[in-house]
XYZ file of C-alpha atoms in Angstrom:
710
model
C -49.443 3.531 66.363
C -52.706 5.263 67.209
C -55.063 6.092 64.395
C -54.536 9.705 63.230
C -56.738 12.183 61.423
C -55.654 12.219 57.769
C -54.793 15.882 57.451
C -53.320 15.741 53.942
C -55.365 13.033 52.260
C -57.135 13.801 48.987
C -59.398 11.340 47.153
C -56.615 9.681 45.165
C -54.238 9.455 48.137
C -56.941 7.953 50.335
C -57.835 5.314 47.759
C -54.355 4.425 46.509
C -52.643 4.335 49.918
C -55.588 2.898 51.875
C -54.718 -0.616 53.026
C -58.361 -1.688 52.940
C -59.221 0.361 49.860
C -57.166 0.562 46.655
C -53.658 -0.185 47.869
C -53.801 -3.940 47.051
C -54.522 -2.992 43.419
C -51.707 -0.449 43.075
C -48.361 -1.278 41.516
C -45.805 -3.171 43.664
C -43.984 -0.189 45.175
C -47.220 0.836 46.926
C -48.922 -2.542 47.200
C -45.885 -4.055 48.945
C -44.967 -0.858 50.746
C -41.525 -0.928 52.328
C -39.855 2.262 51.080
C -39.622 5.163 53.516
C -38.737 7.518 50.654
C -41.514 9.529 49.026
C -41.972 12.236 46.424
C -44.367 15.123 47.008
C -45.494 18.616 45.999
C -45.899 21.648 48.228
C -48.620 24.057 47.086
C -48.108 27.329 48.940
C -46.800 30.868 48.571
C -44.669 30.141 51.625
C -40.911 30.141 51.128
C -39.322 26.712 51.233
C -37.509 25.980 54.491
C -33.729 25.798 54.279
C -33.162 22.121 54.946
C -29.412 22.657 55.277
C -29.938 24.495 58.555
C -33.329 23.336 59.841
C -33.430 19.983 61.576
C -36.724 18.178 61.718
C -36.991 16.124 64.884
C -39.881 14.262 66.401
C -39.287 16.059 69.702
C -36.747 18.564 71.072
C -33.365 16.983 71.651
C -34.190 13.794 69.767
C -30.935 12.177 68.573
C -32.276 11.283 65.129
C -33.878 13.503 62.527
C -37.465 12.340 62.175
C -37.936 13.527 58.629
C -35.242 14.360 56.109
C -36.212 16.592 53.208
C -34.466 17.477 49.985
C -35.349 19.467 46.889
C -34.408 18.553 43.341
C -32.344 21.063 41.362
C -34.732 24.021 41.298
C -34.383 26.639 38.599
C -33.520 29.958 40.287
C -33.893 28.130 43.615
C -37.659 27.994 43.141
C -38.050 31.720 43.798
C -41.444 33.213 43.051
C -43.122 29.850 42.508
C -46.111 28.522 44.444
C -45.944 24.816 43.516
C -42.598 23.157 44.279
C -41.443 19.531 44.224
C -39.640 17.916 47.136
C -38.916 14.455 48.498
C -38.588 13.156 52.036
C -37.859 10.074 54.091
C -37.806 8.821 57.665
C -34.230 8.344 58.974
C -35.607 6.764 62.143
C -37.271 3.902 60.311
C -34.683 1.410 61.553
C -35.032 2.629 65.125
C -38.643 1.583 65.591
C -41.089 -0.991 64.207
C -42.612 -0.175 60.834
C -46.086 1.288 60.930
C -48.819 -0.815 59.421
C -50.435 2.335 58.045
C -48.772 4.173 55.198
C -51.336 6.977 55.628
C -50.417 7.468 59.306
C -46.710 7.543 58.510
C -47.049 10.107 55.729
C -49.418 12.232 57.795
C -47.021 12.300 60.739
C -43.988 13.305 58.688
C -45.820 16.064 56.855
C -47.088 17.382 60.175
C -43.470 17.640 61.351
C -42.553 19.441 58.151
C -45.453 21.845 58.622
C -44.193 22.809 62.069
C -40.925 24.092 60.605
C -42.364 26.299 57.884
C -42.344 30.018 58.563
C -45.640 30.978 56.984
C -47.102 33.481 59.423
C -49.411 35.926 57.668
C -49.396 39.202 59.609
C -52.308 40.639 57.606
C -54.661 37.901 58.770
C -52.884 37.086 62.058
C -52.841 33.382 61.282
C -50.590 30.713 59.838
C -52.072 29.358 56.577
C -50.933 25.814 55.957
C -49.500 24.598 52.668
C -51.259 21.931 50.662
C -49.332 18.742 50.010
C -49.714 16.159 47.270
C -48.073 12.837 48.061
C -46.638 11.043 45.037
C -45.262 7.600 44.357
C -42.516 6.194 46.606
C -38.850 6.363 45.641
C -36.816 3.162 45.523
C -34.210 3.355 48.338
C -31.509 2.079 45.957
C -31.888 5.255 43.898
C -31.549 7.684 46.842
C -28.367 9.775 46.494
C -26.359 9.390 49.690
C -24.280 12.570 49.321
C -26.546 14.988 47.506
C -25.427 18.486 46.543
C -27.911 20.212 44.195
C -25.384 22.975 43.483
C -22.491 20.582 42.972
C -20.691 20.024 39.665
C -21.804 17.363 37.206
C -18.954 14.922 36.735
C -16.992 15.158 33.453
C -19.323 17.740 31.926
C -17.515 19.402 29.015
C -18.896 22.527 27.327
C -18.997 22.336 23.551
C -16.236 24.146 21.694
C -18.824 26.496 20.198
C -21.730 27.739 22.281
C -25.097 26.282 21.198
C -27.677 28.616 19.737
C -30.606 26.761 21.298
C -31.419 23.760 23.501
C -33.931 20.971 22.887
C -35.061 18.874 25.864
C -37.107 15.691 26.014
C -38.812 14.242 29.090
C -39.968 10.681 28.502
C -39.275 7.024 29.253
C -36.644 4.702 27.752
C -34.088 7.360 26.697
C -31.443 5.761 24.370
C -28.644 8.222 25.083
C -25.991 6.032 23.399
C -27.653 5.985 19.960
C -25.302 7.404 17.301
C -28.051 9.628 15.916
C -27.248 12.093 18.705
C -23.589 12.589 17.742
C -22.349 15.853 16.339
C -20.085 16.214 13.305
C -17.028 15.680 15.535
C -18.362 12.338 16.776
C -19.203 13.606 20.267
C -22.617 13.331 21.890
C -24.940 16.325 21.696
C -26.637 15.178 24.927
C -25.118 17.472 27.537
C -27.062 16.083 30.518
C -29.284 13.044 31.019
C -31.074 12.291 34.295
C -32.167 8.689 34.754
C -34.607 9.254 37.600
C -35.028 5.594 38.535
C -31.445 4.381 38.075
C -29.402 3.064 40.981
C -27.506 5.921 42.627
C -23.736 5.597 42.055
C -22.892 7.637 45.172
C -22.482 11.411 45.431
C -24.456 13.404 42.900
C -26.204 16.623 41.937
C -29.637 14.955 41.633
C -31.613 13.792 44.695
C -32.272 10.295 43.361
C -31.298 8.279 40.316
C -28.220 8.953 38.218
C -27.130 11.859 36.061
C -24.948 11.312 33.016
C -22.940 14.166 31.521
C -21.764 14.407 27.940
C -18.265 13.497 29.091
C -19.505 10.343 30.807
C -21.561 9.315 27.772
C -18.571 9.789 25.461
C -16.359 7.849 27.891
C -18.846 4.959 27.884
C -18.883 5.001 24.088
C -15.084 4.934 24.012
C -14.973 2.012 26.454
C -17.704 -0.114 24.855
C -17.527 1.012 21.233
C -20.616 0.161 19.224
C -21.987 -2.213 21.861
C -24.803 0.086 22.977
C -26.385 -2.616 25.128
C -23.171 -2.818 27.156
C -23.261 0.969 27.577
C -26.763 0.827 29.020
C -25.817 -1.951 31.414
C -22.706 -0.068 32.539
C -24.685 3.130 33.098
C -27.398 1.366 35.092
C -29.999 2.140 32.437
C -30.848 -1.581 32.297
C -31.421 -3.033 35.751
C -33.784 -5.977 36.193
C -33.578 -5.651 39.988
C -35.193 -2.193 39.925
C -38.807 -2.394 38.679
C -38.826 1.360 38.050
C -35.928 0.900 35.600
C -36.177 -2.698 34.425
C -35.096 -4.021 31.034
C -36.957 -1.435 29.003
C -33.898 -0.523 26.918
C -33.510 -4.115 25.754
C -36.459 -3.456 23.455
C -35.891 -2.434 19.847
C -37.855 0.730 20.477
C -39.434 2.683 23.313
C -41.756 5.648 23.473
C -38.824 7.819 24.558
C -36.611 6.565 21.733
C -39.205 7.550 19.151
C -39.829 10.974 20.691
C -36.177 11.881 21.257
C -35.097 10.879 17.754
C -37.990 12.792 16.191
C -37.197 15.917 18.183
C -33.413 15.847 18.078
C -32.032 12.965 16.024
C -31.393 12.486 12.339
C -34.636 12.106 10.417
C -35.360 9.109 8.225
C -36.050 9.591 4.537
C -34.332 12.944 3.988
C -31.127 13.018 1.987
C -29.993 16.326 3.415
C -30.945 18.451 6.410
C -29.311 21.285 8.337
C -26.582 20.382 10.814
C -27.855 20.269 14.379
C -24.467 20.833 15.999
C -25.705 24.206 17.223
C -28.588 22.635 19.188
C -27.689 20.909 22.446
C -29.844 18.183 24.058
C -31.009 17.646 27.647
C -32.939 14.477 28.473
C -34.826 13.124 31.489
C -35.953 9.521 31.758
C -38.925 9.189 34.066
C -39.462 6.027 36.143
C -41.168 3.290 34.159
C -43.820 3.180 36.873
C -45.006 6.594 35.665
C -47.091 4.662 33.126
C -48.353 2.018 35.562
C -51.100 4.225 36.935
C -52.555 6.142 33.989
C -54.905 8.250 36.139
C -52.354 11.032 36.589
C -52.054 10.556 40.349
C -48.635 10.299 41.931
C -46.451 11.525 39.077
C -46.383 15.284 39.429
C -43.213 15.496 41.539
C -41.206 13.471 39.022
C -42.583 15.505 36.119
C -42.089 18.888 37.759
C -38.616 17.909 38.985
C -37.756 16.997 35.402
C -38.846 20.440 34.166
C -36.844 22.217 36.866
C -33.832 20.046 36.048
C -34.056 20.940 32.358
C -34.319 24.656 33.128
C -31.475 24.511 35.666
C -29.110 22.545 33.412
C -29.910 24.852 30.482
C -28.846 27.739 32.717
C -25.572 25.958 33.519
C -24.884 25.367 29.823
C -25.335 29.077 29.115
C -23.131 30.047 32.064
C -20.406 27.671 30.886
C -20.200 29.740 27.699
C -20.523 33.065 29.498
C -23.872 33.831 27.915
C -27.377 34.684 29.065
C -30.151 32.080 29.043
C -30.488 30.316 25.678
C -33.677 29.583 23.711
C -35.160 26.377 25.103
C -37.805 24.008 23.731
C -39.028 21.115 25.891
C -41.014 18.208 24.463
C -43.111 16.287 26.967
C -45.275 13.734 25.155
C -47.323 12.603 28.097
C -50.675 13.244 29.747
C -53.860 11.969 31.325
C -57.557 12.501 30.750
C -58.914 13.716 34.101
C -58.314 16.909 36.043
C -59.691 20.434 36.140
C -58.920 21.409 32.512
C -58.970 25.071 33.488
C -55.263 25.783 33.881
C -55.541 25.890 37.686
C -54.342 22.411 38.711
C -51.071 22.098 40.614
C -49.188 20.995 37.500
C -50.762 23.627 35.250
C -49.959 26.326 37.792
C -46.363 25.147 38.176
C -45.848 24.943 34.409
C -47.340 28.389 33.819
C -45.155 29.958 36.517
C -41.987 28.408 35.088
C -42.740 29.396 31.490
C -43.775 32.929 32.426
C -40.626 33.462 34.464
C -38.157 32.061 31.944
C -39.767 33.781 28.961
C -38.689 37.092 30.442
C -35.095 35.925 29.843
C -35.190 33.837 26.646
C -37.690 32.159 24.288
C -39.081 29.117 26.101
C -41.603 26.563 24.826
C -43.160 23.454 26.344
C -44.673 21.283 23.607
C -47.244 18.658 24.601
C -49.668 16.385 22.701
C -53.403 17.049 22.774
C -54.123 13.379 23.545
C -55.591 10.325 21.839
C -59.037 9.983 23.419
C -61.356 11.823 21.012
C -63.259 8.624 20.139
C -63.070 6.951 23.556
C -66.255 8.407 25.121
C -64.365 9.621 28.177
C -65.791 13.140 28.393
C -69.281 14.572 28.903
C -70.527 18.132 29.243
C -73.729 19.280 30.973
C -75.194 22.750 30.694
C -78.074 24.164 32.749
C -80.592 23.087 30.119
C -79.647 19.424 30.687
C -81.012 19.389 34.258
C -84.329 17.544 34.499
C -86.232 17.767 37.789
C -83.093 19.328 39.269
C -80.820 16.403 38.529
C -78.456 15.092 35.873
C -77.243 11.517 35.386
C -74.617 9.812 33.237
C -73.805 6.149 32.724
C -70.286 4.902 33.444
C -69.480 1.600 31.744
C -66.878 -0.430 33.622
C -65.503 -3.261 31.537
C -65.060 -6.865 32.716
C -61.646 -8.350 33.487
C -60.167 -4.961 34.379
C -57.227 -5.634 36.702
C -56.715 -1.981 37.736
C -58.696 0.662 39.595
C -61.050 2.885 37.606
C -61.836 6.535 38.262
C -64.369 9.107 37.090
C -64.463 12.805 38.016
C -67.298 15.346 37.888
C -66.228 19.014 38.052
C -68.622 21.816 38.981
C -67.926 25.351 37.735
C -65.675 27.482 39.905
C -67.618 29.959 41.986
C -70.820 27.913 42.134
C -72.241 27.678 45.656
C -72.841 23.900 46.037
C -75.217 24.248 48.967
C -78.127 21.937 48.205
C -76.193 19.737 45.753
C -75.607 16.033 46.458
C -73.689 13.346 44.557
C -74.808 9.711 44.306
C -73.682 6.552 42.565
C -75.806 3.541 41.643
C -74.218 0.140 40.883
C -75.159 -2.068 37.920
C -78.448 -3.937 38.001
C -78.466 -6.863 40.445
C -75.935 -5.293 42.850
C -76.912 -3.594 46.108
C -74.724 -1.517 48.402
C -74.761 -2.193 52.118
C -75.899 1.424 52.530
C -77.038 3.880 49.866
C -74.084 6.210 49.221
C -74.759 9.925 48.957
C -72.582 12.928 49.746
C -73.499 16.572 50.007
C -70.950 18.840 48.366
C -69.421 20.192 51.536
C -66.438 19.353 53.695
C -66.618 17.119 56.748
C -65.675 18.669 60.141
C -63.263 15.789 60.787
C -60.930 17.266 58.150
C -60.015 20.683 59.586
C -56.922 21.059 57.389
C -56.382 20.825 53.688
C -59.151 21.202 51.141
C -62.769 20.787 52.303
C -63.600 17.167 51.533
C -65.583 14.108 52.503
C -65.527 10.403 51.689
C -67.708 7.346 51.942
C -66.692 3.781 51.157
C -68.813 1.786 48.723
C -69.417 -1.578 50.357
C -71.017 -4.753 49.066
C -71.315 -7.596 51.559
C -69.017 -5.709 53.924
C -66.191 -5.461 51.380
C -64.996 -2.061 50.169
C -65.304 -2.111 46.373
C -65.053 1.614 45.814
C -64.949 5.117 47.200
C -67.305 8.063 46.740
C -65.789 11.474 47.461
C -66.305 15.221 47.181
C -63.577 17.829 47.577
C -62.948 21.499 46.887
C -59.786 21.135 44.853
C -57.111 23.679 45.846
C -59.848 25.444 47.764
C -61.430 26.847 44.597
C -63.483 24.260 42.693
C -65.704 21.368 43.737
C -65.149 17.878 42.385
C -67.230 14.740 42.907
C -65.478 11.477 42.195
C -65.786 7.699 42.240
C -62.903 5.232 42.507
C -63.567 1.534 41.913
C -61.626 -1.636 42.571
C -60.751 -3.918 39.630
C -63.687 -5.725 38.041
C -62.244 -9.197 38.602
C -61.034 -11.029 41.716
C -57.275 -10.756 42.244
C -54.925 -12.347 44.734
C -54.918 -10.208 47.874
C -52.093 -9.542 50.342
C -52.011 -11.761 53.429
C -54.514 -14.085 51.744
C -57.321 -11.629 52.478
C -60.638 -12.435 50.776
C -60.812 -11.041 47.218
C -62.982 -7.990 46.594
C -63.894 -6.489 43.274
C -66.315 -4.044 41.694
C -68.971 -5.412 39.388
C -68.506 -4.663 35.710
C -71.396 -3.083 33.852
C -73.158 0.252 33.822
C -72.766 2.381 36.926
C -74.820 5.572 37.170
C -73.562 8.890 38.501
C -76.211 11.384 39.608
C -75.927 14.988 40.721
C -79.050 16.266 42.502
C -79.973 19.672 43.840
C -82.792 21.178 45.842
C -85.182 23.684 44.326
C -83.512 26.400 46.421
C -79.994 25.554 45.219
C -78.159 27.917 42.875
C -78.531 27.304 39.145
C -75.511 27.125 36.847
C -74.626 30.701 35.825
C -74.947 31.613 32.147
C -72.057 30.177 30.194
C -71.047 27.757 32.975
C -71.218 23.985 32.763
C -70.374 20.724 34.493
C -67.666 18.520 33.031
C -67.121 14.801 33.548
C -64.031 12.792 32.633
C -63.357 9.080 32.964
C -59.707 8.634 33.807
C -57.402 6.979 31.337
C -57.024 3.283 32.177
C -55.423 1.738 29.116
C -52.793 -0.980 29.268
C -49.300 0.018 28.123
C -48.189 -3.085 26.250
C -44.736 -3.143 27.787
C -46.085 -3.005 31.355
C -49.066 -5.373 31.100
C -51.106 -3.788 33.853
C -54.305 -5.461 32.694
C -56.189 -2.170 32.608
C -59.333 -1.842 30.479
C -60.742 1.552 29.618
C -64.058 2.569 31.162
C -66.259 4.996 29.259
C -69.307 7.240 29.597
C -72.784 6.442 28.285
C -75.620 8.849 27.631
C -78.663 7.384 29.395
C -81.965 6.779 27.585
C -80.433 7.627 24.236
C -81.813 5.654 21.315
C -79.179 3.801 19.259
C -78.209 5.578 16.057
C -76.242 4.591 12.988
C -72.906 6.342 13.253
C -71.848 8.119 10.101
C -68.576 7.039 8.541
C -67.790 10.692 7.752
C -67.466 13.617 10.171
C -70.730 15.351 10.961
C -70.586 19.116 11.391
C -73.813 20.004 13.169
C -75.358 21.166 16.398
C -76.204 20.197 19.071
C -73.336 18.020 20.210
C -74.254 14.963 22.265
C -73.587 14.970 26.011
C -70.726 12.491 25.571
C -68.331 14.051 23.092
C -64.735 14.190 21.913
C -64.647 17.990 22.117
C -63.250 18.545 25.604
C -60.974 15.472 25.569
C -57.845 17.664 25.728
C -54.810 16.296 27.598
C -55.503 16.972 31.273
C -51.979 18.213 32.020
C -51.639 20.532 29.006
C -53.970 23.338 30.081
C -51.519 26.027 31.174
C -51.964 29.034 28.915
C -48.349 29.037 27.663
C -48.167 25.331 26.779
C -47.983 24.597 23.037
C -50.658 21.932 22.387
C -50.203 19.685 19.327
C -52.896 17.597 17.630
C -52.392 14.966 14.951
C -53.334 14.959 11.276
C -53.131 12.372 8.506
C -50.320 13.253 6.119
C -51.963 12.017 2.916
C -55.322 13.737 3.513
C -54.617 16.649 5.843
C -57.620 15.604 7.960
C -57.559 15.222 11.754
C -56.413 11.834 12.989
C -59.617 10.119 14.197
C -58.323 9.708 17.760
C -56.694 13.163 18.108
C -58.154 14.982 21.131
C -59.653 18.456 20.898
C -60.580 21.473 22.968
C -64.035 21.953 24.447
C -67.158 23.152 22.636
C -70.524 24.227 24.030
C -73.916 23.960 22.352
C -75.497 27.343 21.592
C -78.480 28.840 19.788
C -76.026 30.578 17.449
C -74.945 29.201 14.059
C -71.815 27.634 15.590
C -70.799 26.257 18.997
C -68.716 28.245 21.495
C -65.295 27.203 22.717
C -64.252 26.712 26.325
C -60.871 25.965 27.905
C -57.571 25.564 26.108
C -57.440 24.450 22.492
C -55.049 22.953 19.980
C -52.378 25.384 18.773
C -50.630 23.379 16.055
C -51.138 20.059 14.284
C -48.408 17.665 13.190
C -48.380 14.375 11.325
C -49.469 11.462 13.509
C -50.408 9.042 10.692
C -48.877 8.780 7.239
C -52.169 7.687 5.643
C -55.384 5.883 6.629
C -53.668 2.570 5.828
C -50.196 3.503 7.135
C -50.822 4.522 10.734
C -48.212 6.197 12.877
C -44.988 8.093 12.307
C -41.544 6.692 11.599
C -38.481 7.446 13.726
C -35.407 5.725 15.145
C -35.493 3.076 17.840
C -33.324 2.304 20.850
C -30.292 0.996 18.985
C -28.535 2.753 16.129
C -30.198 1.773 12.850
C -33.393 0.472 14.484
C -36.714 1.831 13.250
C -39.749 2.778 15.308
C -43.405 3.353 14.405
C -45.602 5.182 16.899
C -49.318 5.940 16.556
C -50.701 8.973 18.349
C -50.306 12.667 18.982
C -47.210 11.869 21.044
C -45.415 11.426 17.721
C -46.757 14.713 16.329
C -45.539 16.895 19.206
C -41.755 16.359 18.737
C -42.035 17.322 15.062
C -43.354 20.687 16.211
C -40.667 20.949 18.899
C -38.003 20.220 16.271
C -39.343 22.929 13.967
C -39.546 25.536 16.739
C -36.039 24.925 18.088
C -34.562 25.018 14.585
C -36.217 28.369 13.929
C -35.001 29.760 17.266
C -31.435 28.575 16.592
C -31.587 30.356 13.226
C -32.862 33.549 14.829
C -36.272 33.258 13.151
C -39.839 33.491 14.362
C -40.636 30.196 16.142
C -43.625 29.610 13.840
C -41.677 30.362 10.654
C -41.547 26.694 9.730
C -45.321 26.277 10.021
C -48.182 26.916 7.627
C -51.013 29.147 8.842
C -54.428 27.474 8.637
C -57.605 29.314 7.706
C -61.048 27.694 7.901
C -63.516 29.329 5.515
C -66.111 26.672 4.740
C -69.728 27.645 4.180
C -70.743 25.607 7.220
C -69.696 27.648 10.305
C -69.932 24.543 12.504
C -67.307 22.830 10.346
C -64.967 25.786 10.731
C -65.229 25.673 14.522
C -64.864 21.890 14.655
C -61.774 21.804 12.439
C -60.032 24.629 14.272
C -60.733 22.889 17.586
C -59.086 19.754 16.226
C -56.250 21.170 14.069
C -55.385 24.563 15.526
C -53.958 27.682 13.891
C -50.705 26.274 12.495
C -49.743 23.133 10.599
C -46.302 21.549 10.868
C -44.962 20.018 7.644
C -44.030 16.308 7.644
C -40.450 15.239 8.279
C -40.553 12.709 5.451
C -41.968 12.459 1.946
C -44.804 10.189 0.908
C -48.009 9.303 2.675
C-alpha cells in the first residue's frame, strides 16, 4: 500500500501506532497488531450518520463494505452532543493482504467515513471535517455479531418496587456475584453489568463484550450457589485467553471490588445502616488494558461508552416502572495526570454535555477522585515573570529501567499567538542527537486536515528514541510535547536492533523572539509529566518520570506543611486529575480520618503566585474530601473484596470518592439535599495562605467516615 498522508494523527496516535516509533513498546494488542476492530471518538457538531442505511464502500458498486461502523448505546441517541464514541472495523480484511502500516489502514477507513458524513455548512459554503481520536483496538472475540443497541436485555426483571435512585460504578474487576449486592429478598441489586472485554456470547445490545442483566446474575447464582468463582467462569468474567479480561477476578480483591462495595455494598464495621433496597446498581467493567497505558491515551471511547451505557440503562429502568428519569450518581475512580486541565478536552466536553443535559430531567452526579500525585513532582507552572532572556526551561528526570514510554506536555494559554515561539529538547549529558530538534509552534503544510501540528523524530545513531511535537489541540490551544522510548533495551519485533532513550535529566525549553507576544496578565504556561506508574497486577515495568527545577539550590524539606508564598515552579497545586475538569464533575480529595488533615498524596487544584497576601486559584478545584487513610500509621480505607467475606484495603483518593457517591445517592433516595450528609468546611486561620492551601486540598464539604476508629 502506498504511503498516505496521516490526516487524523495526533502526537499520541503517531507515537503509539508508529511501527518505527513507540508501537514496539505498547501493550500486546497494539504491539502485535492483528485486530481490525478499533474504538474511536468523533469530535464534531455534525449529526452522526445512520449506519443502518448508509453503506461505506471503498468504491461504487464494491461487493464488500469497506468500513463497518457501530455506536454503543447512546443516551437519547447522542442528540445535542459534540463528542460521541463509535467503533469500526474492516470487513474486507480477509479479502486482501494485511497492511504493514496500522496508521495507513486507520487513515484510509476514517477517510471513507468522512465521505459519508453530511456536514455541509451553508453559512460558510464549506464542509468542515470532524476530528477523530483513535483509541485502543477491540479484541475480535468480543465483537457482537448481531448487535441491536435498541434491543432488549435478556432476562432483565424490574424490581417489584421502583427504585428511588440509581448508583453506578465504572471500574475494573467488577465482582457482580458478591452477596453484598443482594437485596432483602435475596435478589441482586445490580440491574445491568457490562463487561466490555468479555467474549461476546452472540446477539446483544452492546457493541462488544457481554452484558449481564439482574435475571442472568440471579440465574447464575441459582445454578452455582455460593461458588462465586464458578459464576465468573460461566459468565466469561475470567478468561485467560483474552488479555483484556484475564484472570483478574481470581484475586482476593480488585480496584473495582473495593470501589463498588464502598459505593453500593454493605459497609464494614457498622452494626446497623439503612436498607439500600431502594437504590439500584449499574456497573461497567472496563478492559484491563485501560490501566496498561497510564498516559490517558486510547481510553476515551471505552470510558465515554460506559457513561452513555449507564445513562441509557438508567432510562430503561425508569421506563420499566413508568416513571421519569431517576436520580443518578456515577462513581468513576480513574484518571490521568496530563491534558488541558481547562474543561475543554474531548472527555471534559463530553462529560459536561451529558451532565448538563440529564440534569434538566433529574439530579445527576459524576463523582471522581482528585488524584494521588501531589508529592510526585509532575506539575510545573510558569508565569510571565519566570521568563529570562525570553526563554523558560524545566528539567525532566527520566528514571532508569523504565520499560514503558514516557510523556511530558507543555500547554500554552488559550488565545496566545505563538508566532515567534519555538520548543526544544536537550538530552542528558553525554548524549547527542543526530540533528538538533526544534519546532516552531505552528502547523506543517503537509497536514491540511485535523488540528495544526508538526512532528520531528528524536534520533540517536539513526535510531528513533523519541518524538518532539507541537499541536493546536481541538483547534484552540497550543501544546508542545515529548514522547520517549523506554530507558532500557527491550526485545524488539522481528529481531530489530533495540533502541531506548537515555535515563537522566532531559531539558525542555520554550524560546521566543523579542517581537513575540508576552503572556497576558493572569495567564500562564502549565507542564505535566504523564502518569507512568506500574499497576502491580499488570506489571508493565513503568517508572514515574518527574520534573526538576533547574539551578535550584538543595533545601531541607520541612516535615510539616509550609503555608507561604511564593510557590516553587514545580508544585503539587495543579496536580488535579486530568479527566475531572468538567465544571459539573464532583471532585473528591482524601483526608486522614484520625487527624482531619489532607492525605499527603491527595492532588489539588491550581494556585498562582501573586503580590497579594494569598495566592490566586486557577482551573477546577476539589469540591469535597473523604477519608482515604484511617491514620498516619493505618493507610488506606477498608472495604469488601472480590469474594463474599473478603476484605480489601486501598490507599488513595479512589477510595474516598465512592464514600461521597454513597452519601449523595442516599440523600437523593431520601428526597434530601445531596450535600445533607456532609459537613461544611470553613477555613479561618490567621494565615491567609493556609486558608487558600487547605481549601484547595480539602474543598468546601467533608464526608464523614463509613467506619469508626482511626
